[in-house]
Coordinates of N, CA and C in Angstrom, one line a residue:
Chain A
G291 N -13.5 13.1 -8.7 CA -13.2 12.1 -9.7 C -13.5 10.7 -9.2
A292 N -13.4 9.7 -10.1 CA -13.7 8.4 -9.8 C -12.7 7.7 -8.8
G293 N -11.5 8.1 -8.9 CA -10.5 7.5 -8.1 C -9.5 8.5 -7.6
V294 N -8.5 8.0 -6.9 CA -7.4 8.8 -6.4 C -6.5 9.2 -7.5
S295 N -6.1 10.4 -7.7 CA -5.2 10.8 -8.8 C -4.0 11.4 -8.2
Q296 N -2.9 11.3 -8.8 CA -1.6 11.8 -8.4 C -0.9 12.5 -9.6
S297 N -0.2 13.5 -9.2 CA 0.6 14.2 -10.3 C 1.9 14.7 -9.7
P298 N 3.0 14.8 -10.5 CA 3.1 14.2 -11.8 C 3.2 12.7 -11.7
S299 N 3.1 12.0 -12.8 CA 3.2 10.5 -12.8 C 4.7 10.1 -12.7
N300 N 5.5 11.0 -13.3 CA 7.0 10.8 -13.2 C 7.7 12.1 -12.9
K301 N 8.7 12.1 -12.1 CA 9.4 13.3 -11.9 C 10.9 13.0 -11.8
V302 N 11.7 13.7 -12.6 CA 13.1 13.5 -12.6 C 13.7 14.9 -12.1
T303 N 14.5 14.8 -11.1 CA 15.1 16.1 -10.6 C 16.6 15.9 -10.2
E304 N 17.2 17.0 -10.0 CA 18.6 16.9 -9.6 C 18.8 17.0 -8.1
K305 N 19.8 16.3 -7.7 CA 20.1 16.3 -6.2 C 20.1 17.8 -5.7
G306 N 19.5 18.0 -4.6 CA 19.5 19.3 -4.0 C 18.3 20.2 -4.3
K307 N 17.5 19.8 -5.3 CA 16.3 20.5 -5.7 C 15.1 20.1 -4.8
D308 N 14.2 21.0 -4.8 CA 12.9 20.7 -4.0 C 11.9 20.2 -5.0
V309 N 11.0 19.3 -4.5 CA 9.9 18.7 -5.4 C 8.6 18.7 -4.6
E310 N 7.6 18.9 -5.4 CA 6.2 18.8 -4.8 C 5.4 17.8 -5.5
L311 N 4.8 16.9 -4.8 CA 4.0 15.8 -5.3 C 2.5 16.1 -4.9
R312 N 1.6 15.8 -5.8 CA 0.2 16.2 -5.5 C -0.6 14.9 -5.4
C313 N -1.6 15.0 -4.6 CA -2.6 13.9 -4.5 C -4.0 14.4 -4.4
D314 N -4.9 14.0 -5.2 CA -6.3 14.3 -5.2 C -7.1 13.1 -4.7
P315 N -7.6 13.0 -3.5 CA -8.2 11.8 -3.0 C -9.6 11.7 -3.6
I316 N -10.3 10.6 -3.3 CA -11.6 10.4 -3.7 C -12.5 11.4 -2.9
S317 N -13.4 12.0 -3.7 CA -14.3 13.0 -3.0 C -15.0 12.4 -1.9
G318 N -15.0 13.1 -0.7 CA -15.7 12.7 0.4 C -14.9 11.8 1.4
H319 N -13.7 11.3 0.9 CA -12.9 10.5 1.8 C -12.2 11.5 2.8
T320 N -12.3 11.1 4.1 CA -11.7 12.0 5.1 C -10.3 11.6 5.4
A321 N -9.9 10.4 5.2 CA -8.5 10.0 5.5 C -7.7 10.0 4.2
L322 N -6.4 10.4 4.4 CA -5.5 10.4 3.3 C -4.1 10.0 3.8
Y323 N -3.5 9.1 3.1 CA -2.2 8.6 3.5 C -1.1 8.8 2.4
W324 N 0.1 9.0 2.8 CA 1.2 9.0 1.9 C 2.1 7.8 2.3
Y325 N 2.6 7.1 1.2 CA 3.5 6.0 1.4 C 4.7 6.2 0.4
R326 N 5.8 5.6 0.8 CA 6.9 5.5 -0.2 C 7.3 4.1 -0.4
Q327 N 7.6 3.8 -1.6 CA 8.0 2.4 -2.0 C 9.2 2.4 -2.8
S328 N 10.3 1.9 -2.2 CA 11.6 1.8 -3.0 C 11.5 0.5 -3.8
L329 N 12.4 0.4 -4.7 CA 12.4 -0.7 -5.7 C 12.4 -2.0 -5.0
G330 N 11.4 -2.8 -5.3 CA 11.4 -4.2 -4.7 C 11.0 -4.2 -3.2
Q331 N 10.6 -3.1 -2.7 CA 10.3 -3.1 -1.2 C 8.8 -2.9 -1.0
G332 N 8.5 -3.1 0.3 CA 7.1 -2.8 0.7 C 6.8 -1.4 0.8
L333 N 5.6 -1.1 1.3 CA 5.2 0.3 1.5 C 5.7 0.9 2.8
E334 N 6.3 2.0 2.8 CA 6.8 2.7 4.0 C 5.8 3.8 4.3
F335 N 5.2 3.8 5.4 CA 4.2 4.8 5.8 C 5.0 6.1 6.0
L336 N 4.4 7.2 5.5 CA 5.0 8.5 5.7 C 4.2 9.4 6.6
I337 N 2.9 9.7 6.2 CA 2.1 10.6 6.9 C 0.6 10.3 6.7
Y338 N -0.2 10.6 7.7 CA -1.7 10.3 7.7 C -2.5 11.5 8.1
F339 N -3.5 11.9 7.3 CA -4.4 12.9 7.6 C -5.8 12.3 7.8
Q340 N -6.5 12.8 8.8 CA -7.8 12.4 9.1 C -8.7 13.6 9.4
G341 N -9.5 14.0 8.5 CA -10.4 15.2 8.7 C -9.6 16.4 9.1
N342 N -10.0 17.1 10.1 CA -9.4 18.3 10.6 C -8.4 18.0 11.8
S343 N -8.2 16.7 12.1 CA -7.3 16.4 13.2 C -5.8 16.7 12.7
A344 N -5.0 16.8 13.7 CA -3.6 17.0 13.5 C -3.0 15.7 12.8
P345 N -2.3 15.9 11.7 CA -1.8 14.7 11.0 C -0.8 13.9 11.8
D346 N -0.7 12.6 11.5 CA 0.3 11.8 12.1 C 1.5 11.8 11.2
K347 N 2.6 12.4 11.6 CA 3.8 12.6 10.8 C 4.8 11.6 11.2
S348 N 4.5 10.6 11.9 CA 5.5 9.7 12.6 C 6.4 9.0 11.5
G349 N 5.9 8.9 10.3 CA 6.7 8.1 9.3 C 7.6 9.0 8.4
L350 N 7.5 10.3 8.6 CA 8.4 11.1 7.8 C 9.9 10.8 8.1
P351 N 10.7 10.5 7.1 CA 12.1 10.1 7.4 C 13.0 11.2 7.8
S352 N 12.7 12.4 7.5 CA 13.6 13.5 7.9 C 12.8 14.8 7.8
D353 N 13.4 15.9 8.3 CA 12.7 17.2 8.3 C 12.7 17.8 6.9
R354 N 13.3 17.1 5.9 CA 13.2 17.6 4.5 C 11.9 17.2 3.9
F355 N 11.2 16.3 4.6 CA 9.9 15.9 4.1 C 8.8 16.6 4.9
S356 N 7.8 17.1 4.2 CA 6.6 17.7 4.8 C 5.4 17.5 3.9
A357 N 4.2 17.6 4.5 CA 3.0 17.5 3.7 C 1.9 18.3 4.3
E358 N 1.0 18.8 3.5 CA -0.1 19.5 3.9 C -1.3 19.1 3.1
R359 N -2.5 19.3 3.7 CA -3.7 19.0 3.1 C -4.6 20.2 3.2
T360 N -4.9 20.7 2.1 CA -5.7 22.0 2.1 C -7.2 21.7 2.0
G361 N -8.0 22.3 2.8 CA -9.5 22.2 2.7 C -9.9 20.8 2.9
G362 N -9.1 19.9 3.5 CA -9.6 18.5 3.8 C -9.6 17.7 2.5
S363 N -9.0 18.2 1.4 CA -9.0 17.4 0.2 C -7.7 17.2 -0.4
V364 N -7.2 18.0 -1.3 CA -6.0 17.9 -2.0 C -4.8 17.9 -1.0
S365 N -3.8 17.1 -1.2 CA -2.6 17.0 -0.4 C -1.4 17.2 -1.3
T366 N -0.4 17.9 -0.7 CA 0.9 18.1 -1.3 C 2.0 17.5 -0.4
L367 N 2.8 16.7 -1.0 CA 4.0 16.2 -0.3 C 5.2 16.9 -0.8
T368 N 6.0 17.6 0.0 CA 7.1 18.3 -0.4 C 8.4 17.7 0.1
I369 N 9.4 17.5 -0.8 CA 10.7 17.0 -0.4 C 11.7 18.1 -0.7
Q370 N 12.3 18.6 0.3 CA 13.3 19.7 0.1 C 14.7 19.1 0.0
R371 N 15.5 19.8 -0.8 CA 16.9 19.4 -1.0 C 17.0 17.9 -1.2
T372 N 16.4 17.4 -2.3 CA 16.3 16.0 -2.6 C 17.7 15.3 -2.6
Q373 N 17.7 14.1 -2.2 CA 18.9 13.2 -2.2 C 18.6 12.0 -3.1
Q374 N 19.6 11.3 -3.5 CA 19.4 10.2 -4.4 C 18.6 9.1 -3.7
E375 N 18.7 9.0 -2.4 CA 18.0 7.9 -1.7 C 16.5 8.2 -1.6
D376 N 16.1 9.4 -2.0 CA 14.7 9.8 -2.0 C 14.0 9.2 -3.2
S377 N 14.8 8.7 -4.2 CA 14.2 8.0 -5.4 C 13.3 6.9 -5.0
A378 N 12.1 6.9 -5.4 CA 11.1 5.9 -5.1 C 9.8 6.2 -5.8
V379 N 8.8 5.3 -5.6 CA 7.5 5.6 -6.0 C 6.7 6.1 -4.8
Y380 N 6.1 7.3 -4.9 CA 5.4 7.8 -3.8 C 3.9 7.6 -4.0
L381 N 3.2 6.9 -3.1 CA 1.9 6.5 -3.3 C 1.0 7.2 -2.3
C382 N -0.2 7.6 -2.8 CA -1.2 8.3 -2.0 C -2.4 7.4 -1.9
A383 N -3.1 7.3 -0.8 CA -4.3 6.5 -0.6 C -5.3 7.3 0.2
S384 N -6.5 7.0 -0.1 CA -7.6 7.7 0.8 C -8.6 6.6 1.2
S385 N -9.3 6.9 2.2 CA -10.3 6.0 2.7 C -11.5 6.8 3.3
S386 N -12.6 6.2 3.4 CA -13.8 6.9 4.0 C -13.8 6.6 5.5
R387 N -14.5 7.5 6.2 CA -14.7 7.3 7.6 C -15.4 6.0 8.0
A388 N -16.3 5.6 7.1 CA -17.1 4.4 7.4 C -16.3 3.1 7.2
R389 N -15.3 3.2 6.2 CA -14.5 2.0 5.9 C -13.1 2.4 5.9
V390 N -12.6 2.8 7.1 CA -11.3 3.4 7.2 C -10.2 2.4 6.8
D391 N -10.4 1.1 6.9 CA -9.4 0.2 6.6 C -9.3 -0.2 5.2
E392 N -10.2 0.2 4.4 CA -10.1 -0.1 2.9 C -9.6 1.1 2.2
Q393 N -8.3 1.0 1.8 CA -7.7 2.2 1.2 C -7.8 2.1 -0.3
F394 N -7.9 3.2 -0.9 CA -7.9 3.3 -2.4 C -6.7 4.1 -2.8
F395 N -5.9 3.4 -3.6 CA -4.6 4.0 -3.9 C -4.6 4.7 -5.3
G396 N -3.8 5.8 -5.3 CA -3.5 6.4 -6.6 C -2.5 5.6 -7.4
P397 N -2.2 6.1 -8.6 CA -1.2 5.4 -9.4 C 0.3 5.6 -9.0
G398 N 0.5 6.6 -8.2 CA 1.8 6.9 -7.7 C 2.6 7.9 -8.5
T399 N 3.6 8.5 -7.9 CA 4.5 9.3 -8.6 C 5.9 8.7 -8.5
R400 N 6.5 8.4 -9.6 CA 7.9 7.8 -9.6 C 8.9 9.0 -9.6
L401 N 9.6 9.1 -8.5 CA 10.6 10.2 -8.4 C 12.0 9.6 -8.6
T402 N 12.7 10.3 -9.4 CA 14.1 9.9 -9.7 C 15.0 11.1 -9.4
V403 N 15.9 10.9 -8.5 CA 16.8 12.0 -8.1 C 18.2 11.7 -8.7
L404 N 18.7 12.5 -9.6 CA 19.9 12.2 -10.2 C 21.1 12.7 -9.4
Chain B
S88 N 5.5 -3.9 16.2 CA 5.0 -3.6 14.8 C 4.0 -4.6 14.4
Q89 N 2.9 -4.2 13.7 CA 1.9 -5.2 13.2 C 2.2 -5.6 11.8
Q90 N 3.4 -5.3 11.4 CA 3.7 -5.4 10.0 C 3.4 -6.8 9.4
G91 N 2.8 -6.9 8.2 CA 2.5 -8.1 7.6 C 3.8 -8.5 6.8
E92 N 4.1 -9.8 6.8 CA 5.2 -10.3 6.0 C 4.7 -11.4 5.1
E93 N 4.9 -11.3 3.8 CA 4.4 -12.3 2.9 C 5.5 -13.3 2.6
D94 N 5.0 -14.5 2.3 CA 5.8 -15.6 2.0 C 5.1 -16.5 0.9
P95 N 5.7 -16.9 -0.2 CA 7.1 -16.7 -0.5 C 7.4 -15.3 -1.1
Q96 N 8.6 -14.9 -1.3 CA 8.9 -13.6 -1.9 C 8.5 -13.6 -3.4
A97 N 8.7 -14.8 -4.0 CA 8.4 -14.9 -5.4 C 7.8 -16.3 -5.7
L98 N 6.9 -16.3 -6.6 CA 6.2 -17.5 -7.0 C 5.9 -17.5 -8.5
S99 N 6.3 -18.6 -9.1 CA 6.2 -18.8 -10.5 C 5.4 -20.0 -10.8
I100 N 4.3 -19.9 -11.6 CA 3.4 -21.0 -11.8 C 2.9 -21.0 -13.3
Q101 N 2.3 -22.1 -13.7 CA 1.7 -22.1 -15.0 C 0.2 -21.7 -14.9
E102 N -0.3 -21.1 -16.0 CA -1.7 -20.8 -16.1 C -2.6 -22.0 -15.8
G103 N -3.6 -21.7 -15.0 CA -4.5 -22.8 -14.6 C -4.2 -23.4 -13.2
E104 N -3.0 -23.3 -12.8 CA -2.6 -23.8 -11.4 C -3.1 -22.8 -10.4
N105 N -3.1 -23.3 -9.2 CA -3.5 -22.5 -8.0 C -2.2 -21.8 -7.4
A106 N -2.4 -20.6 -6.9 CA -1.3 -19.9 -6.3 C -1.7 -19.6 -4.8
T107 N -0.8 -20.0 -3.9 CA -1.0 -19.7 -2.5 C 0.1 -18.8 -1.9
M108 N -0.3 -17.8 -1.3 CA 0.6 -16.9 -0.7 C 0.2 -16.7 0.8
N109 N 1.3 -16.6 1.6 CA 1.0 -16.5 3.1 C 1.5 -15.2 3.7
C110 N 0.9 -14.9 4.8 CA 1.2 -13.6 5.4 C 1.2 -13.9 6.9
S111 N 2.3 -13.3 7.6 CA 2.3 -13.4 9.0 C 2.4 -12.0 9.6
Y112 N 1.9 -11.9 10.8 CA 2.0 -10.6 11.5 C 2.3 -10.8 12.9
K113 N 2.5 -9.7 13.6 CA 3.1 -9.8 15.0 C 2.2 -9.6 16.1
T114 N 1.3 -8.7 16.0 CA 0.4 -8.3 17.1 C -1.1 -8.5 16.8
S115 N -1.9 -8.2 17.7 CA -3.4 -8.3 17.5 C -3.8 -7.4 16.4
I116 N -4.8 -7.9 15.7 CA -5.3 -7.1 14.5 C -6.8 -7.0 14.6
N117 N -7.4 -6.0 14.0 CA -8.8 -5.9 13.8 C -9.2 -6.6 12.5
N118 N -8.3 -6.5 11.5 CA -8.6 -7.1 10.2 C -7.3 -7.3 9.4
L119 N -7.4 -8.0 8.4 CA -6.2 -8.2 7.5 C -6.7 -8.0 6.1
Q120 N -5.9 -7.3 5.3 CA -6.3 -7.0 3.9 C -5.2 -7.5 2.9
W121 N -5.7 -7.8 1.7 CA -4.8 -8.2 0.7 C -5.0 -7.2 -0.5
Y122 N -3.8 -6.8 -1.1 CA -3.8 -5.9 -2.2 C -3.0 -6.5 -3.3
R123 N -3.3 -6.0 -4.5 CA -2.5 -6.4 -5.7 C -1.9 -5.1 -6.3
Q124 N -0.6 -5.3 -6.7 CA 0.1 -4.2 -7.4 C 0.6 -4.6 -8.7
N125 N 0.3 -3.9 -9.7 CA 0.8 -4.2 -11.0 C 1.9 -3.2 -11.4
S126 N 3.0 -3.7 -11.9 CA 4.1 -2.8 -12.4 C 4.5 -1.7 -11.5
G127 N 4.6 -2.0 -10.2 CA 5.1 -1.0 -9.2 C 4.3 0.3 -9.1
R128 N 3.1 0.2 -9.5 CA 2.2 1.4 -9.4 C 1.2 1.3 -8.2
G129 N 0.0 1.8 -8.4 CA -0.9 1.8 -7.3 C -1.4 0.5 -6.9
L130 N -1.8 0.3 -5.7 CA -2.3 -0.9 -5.2 C -3.8 -1.0 -5.3
V131 N -4.3 -2.2 -5.6 CA -5.7 -2.4 -5.7 C -6.2 -3.3 -4.6
H132 N -7.2 -2.8 -3.8 CA -7.7 -3.6 -2.7 C -8.5 -4.8 -3.2
L133 N -8.1 -6.0 -2.7 CA -8.7 -7.2 -3.1 C -9.8 -7.7 -2.2
I134 N -9.4 -7.8 -0.9 CA -10.3 -8.4 0.1 C -9.9 -8.1 1.5
L135 N -10.8 -7.9 2.3 CA -10.6 -7.7 3.8 C -11.2 -8.8 4.6
I136 N -10.5 -9.3 5.5 CA -11.1 -10.3 6.4 C -10.9 -9.8 7.8
R137 N -12.0 -9.9 8.6 CA -12.0 -9.4 9.9 C -11.5 -10.4 10.9
S138 N -11.1 -9.9 12.1 CA -10.4 -10.9 13.0 C -11.3 -12.0 13.5
N139 N -12.7 -11.8 13.4 CA -13.6 -12.8 13.9 C -14.0 -13.7 12.7
E140 N -13.4 -13.5 11.6 CA -13.7 -14.4 10.4 C -12.6 -15.4 10.2
R141 N -12.9 -16.5 9.7 CA -11.8 -17.5 9.4 C -11.6 -17.7 7.9
E142 N -12.6 -17.4 7.1 CA -12.4 -17.7 5.7 C -13.3 -16.7 5.0
K143 N -12.9 -16.3 3.8 CA -13.7 -15.4 3.0 C -13.4 -15.6 1.5
H144 N -14.4 -15.6 0.7 CA -14.2 -15.8 -0.7 C -14.6 -14.6 -1.5
S145 N -13.9 -14.4 -2.6 CA -14.3 -13.4 -3.6 C -13.9 -13.8 -5.0
G146 N -14.8 -14.3 -5.8 CA -14.5 -14.8 -7.1 C -13.5 -16.0 -7.0
R147 N -12.3 -15.9 -7.6 CA -11.3 -16.9 -7.6 C -10.4 -16.8 -6.4
L148 N -10.7 -15.8 -5.5 CA -9.8 -15.6 -4.3 C -10.4 -16.2 -3.1
R149 N -9.6 -16.9 -2.3 CA -10.0 -17.4 -1.0 C -9.0 -17.0 0.0
V150 N -9.4 -16.3 1.0 CA -8.5 -15.9 2.1 C -8.9 -16.6 3.4
T151 N -7.9 -17.0 4.1 CA -8.1 -17.6 5.4 C -7.3 -16.8 6.4
L152 N -7.8 -16.8 7.6 CA -7.2 -16.1 8.7 C -7.1 -17.0 10.0
D153 N -5.9 -17.2 10.5 CA -5.7 -17.9 11.8 C -5.1 -17.0 12.8
T154 N -6.0 -16.4 13.6 CA -5.4 -15.5 14.6 C -4.6 -16.1 15.7
S155 N -4.8 -17.4 15.9 CA -3.9 -18.1 16.9 C -2.5 -18.2 16.4
K156 N -2.3 -18.3 15.1 CA -1.0 -18.4 14.5 C -0.5 -17.1 13.9
K157 N -1.4 -16.1 14.0 CA -1.1 -14.8 13.5 C -0.7 -14.9 12.0
S158 N -1.5 -15.6 11.2 CA -1.2 -15.8 9.8 C -2.4 -15.8 9.0
S159 N -2.2 -15.5 7.7 CA -3.3 -15.5 6.7 C -2.8 -16.1 5.4
S160 N -3.6 -16.6 4.6 CA -3.2 -17.1 3.3 C -4.2 -16.6 2.3
L161 N -3.6 -16.3 1.1 CA -4.4 -15.9 -0.1 C -4.3 -17.0 -1.1
L162 N -5.4 -17.6 -1.6 CA -5.3 -18.6 -2.6 C -6.0 -18.0 -3.8
I163 N -5.3 -18.1 -4.9 CA -5.9 -17.7 -6.2 C -6.1 -19.0 -7.0
T164 N -7.3 -19.4 -7.3 CA -7.6 -20.6 -8.0 C -7.6 -20.4 -9.5
A165 N -7.2 -21.4 -10.3 CA -7.3 -21.4 -11.7 C -6.6 -20.1 -12.2
S166 N -5.3 -19.9 -11.9 CA -4.7 -18.6 -12.2 C -4.6 -18.3 -13.7
R167 N -4.5 -17.1 -14.0 CA -4.4 -16.6 -15.3 C -3.2 -15.7 -15.5
A168 N -2.7 -15.5 -16.7 CA -1.6 -14.7 -16.9 C -1.8 -13.3 -16.4
A169 N -3.0 -12.8 -16.4 CA -3.4 -11.5 -15.9 C -3.2 -11.4 -14.4
D170 N -3.1 -12.5 -13.7 CA -2.9 -12.4 -12.3 C -1.5 -12.1 -11.9
T171 N -0.6 -12.0 -12.9 CA 0.8 -11.7 -12.7 C 0.9 -10.3 -12.0
A172 N 1.4 -10.2 -10.8 CA 1.5 -9.0 -10.1 C 2.2 -9.3 -8.8
S173 N 2.3 -8.2 -8.0 CA 2.8 -8.4 -6.6 C 1.6 -8.3 -5.7
Y174 N 1.6 -9.1 -4.7 CA 0.5 -9.2 -3.7 C 1.0 -8.9 -2.3
F175 N 0.3 -8.0 -1.7 CA 0.7 -7.5 -0.3 C -0.4 -7.8 0.7
C176 N 0.0 -8.1 1.9 CA -1.0 -8.1 2.9 C -0.8 -6.9 3.8
A177 N -1.8 -6.5 4.4 CA -1.8 -5.3 5.3 C -2.5 -5.6 6.6
A178 N -1.8 -5.5 7.7 CA -2.3 -5.8 9.0 C -3.0 -4.6 9.6
G179 N -4.3 -4.7 9.9 CA -5.0 -3.5 10.3 C -5.4 -3.6 11.8
G180 N -4.8 -2.8 12.6 CA -5.1 -2.8 14.0 C -5.3 -1.4 14.5
S181 N -4.7 -0.5 13.8 CA -4.9 0.9 14.1 C -5.3 1.6 12.8
Y182 N -5.2 2.9 12.8 CA -5.7 3.5 11.6 C -4.7 3.5 10.5
I183 N -3.5 3.0 10.7 CA -2.5 2.9 9.7 C -2.1 1.5 9.4
P184 N -2.7 0.9 8.4 CA -2.3 -0.5 8.0 C -0.9 -0.5 7.7
T185 N -0.2 -1.6 8.1 CA 1.2 -1.8 7.8 C 1.4 -2.9 6.8
F186 N 2.2 -2.6 5.8 CA 2.4 -3.6 4.7 C 3.7 -4.3 4.7
G187 N 3.7 -5.5 4.2 CA 4.9 -6.3 4.0 C 5.5 -6.0 2.7
R188 N 6.5 -6.8 2.3 CA 7.3 -6.5 1.1 C 6.6 -7.2 -0.1
G189 N 5.7 -8.0 0.1 CA 4.9 -8.6 -1.0 C 5.4 -9.9 -1.5
T190 N 4.6 -10.6 -2.2 CA 4.9 -11.8 -3.0 C 4.8 -11.4 -4.5
S191 N 5.8 -11.7 -5.2 CA 5.8 -11.4 -6.6 C 5.3 -12.7 -7.3
L192 N 4.2 -12.7 -8.0 CA 3.6 -13.8 -8.6 C 3.7 -13.7 -10.1
I193 N 4.3 -14.7 -10.8 CA 4.3 -14.7 -12.2 C 3.6 -16.0 -12.7
V194 N 2.6 -15.7 -13.5 CA 1.8 -16.8 -14.1 C 2.1 -16.9 -15.6
H195 N 2.7 -18.0 -15.9 CA 3.1 -18.2 -17.3 C 2.0 -18.8 -18.2
P196 N 1.7 -18.2 -19.3 CA 0.6 -18.6 -20.2 C 0.9 -20.0 -20.8

């Protein structure tokens, strides 16, 4: 596709349920990032994938959060046993190997945990 | 942390005026980037300035970088109502740019 896409655009779930958020990066982009943005806050780094290298998971806030990237393309962020403080917009970005610092962002998934 | 921090947190101006936003960071960087975010959704990359550059222009945008002060500024000239958005700087020194909390710009028509 022309840009980074994310699905769903909005997700409302009940506390304690698991959720999966999907990111389709720009074709050919080797780097993929997940960020979280709480209301009125900056972007909080969660996880980074680069090619076939081991992901940098240093930003994941707890072991309830995990992410995978299949075939070097699509990525899924999974949040288990969701809590109300998980409510935020989850943003995915990708970048090319040649211009790794220029990130292209998806529209985000707004997660609301009731 | 290389985190960028924007200043002011909020800025309200009239259409046609210039808007200036500042960014400070803590450690050495390879580059600094500015992004725009509308309505709390995805960010749009505006401009990247490298550590060996002092000034860069793109349309109505002018970015300066002072590595001795560890600061950058984004100037939007002749602002328009459509420029209303949040603006973030991202300090790039490793493979993970770190973002500040942004400046919320409101341009009144």
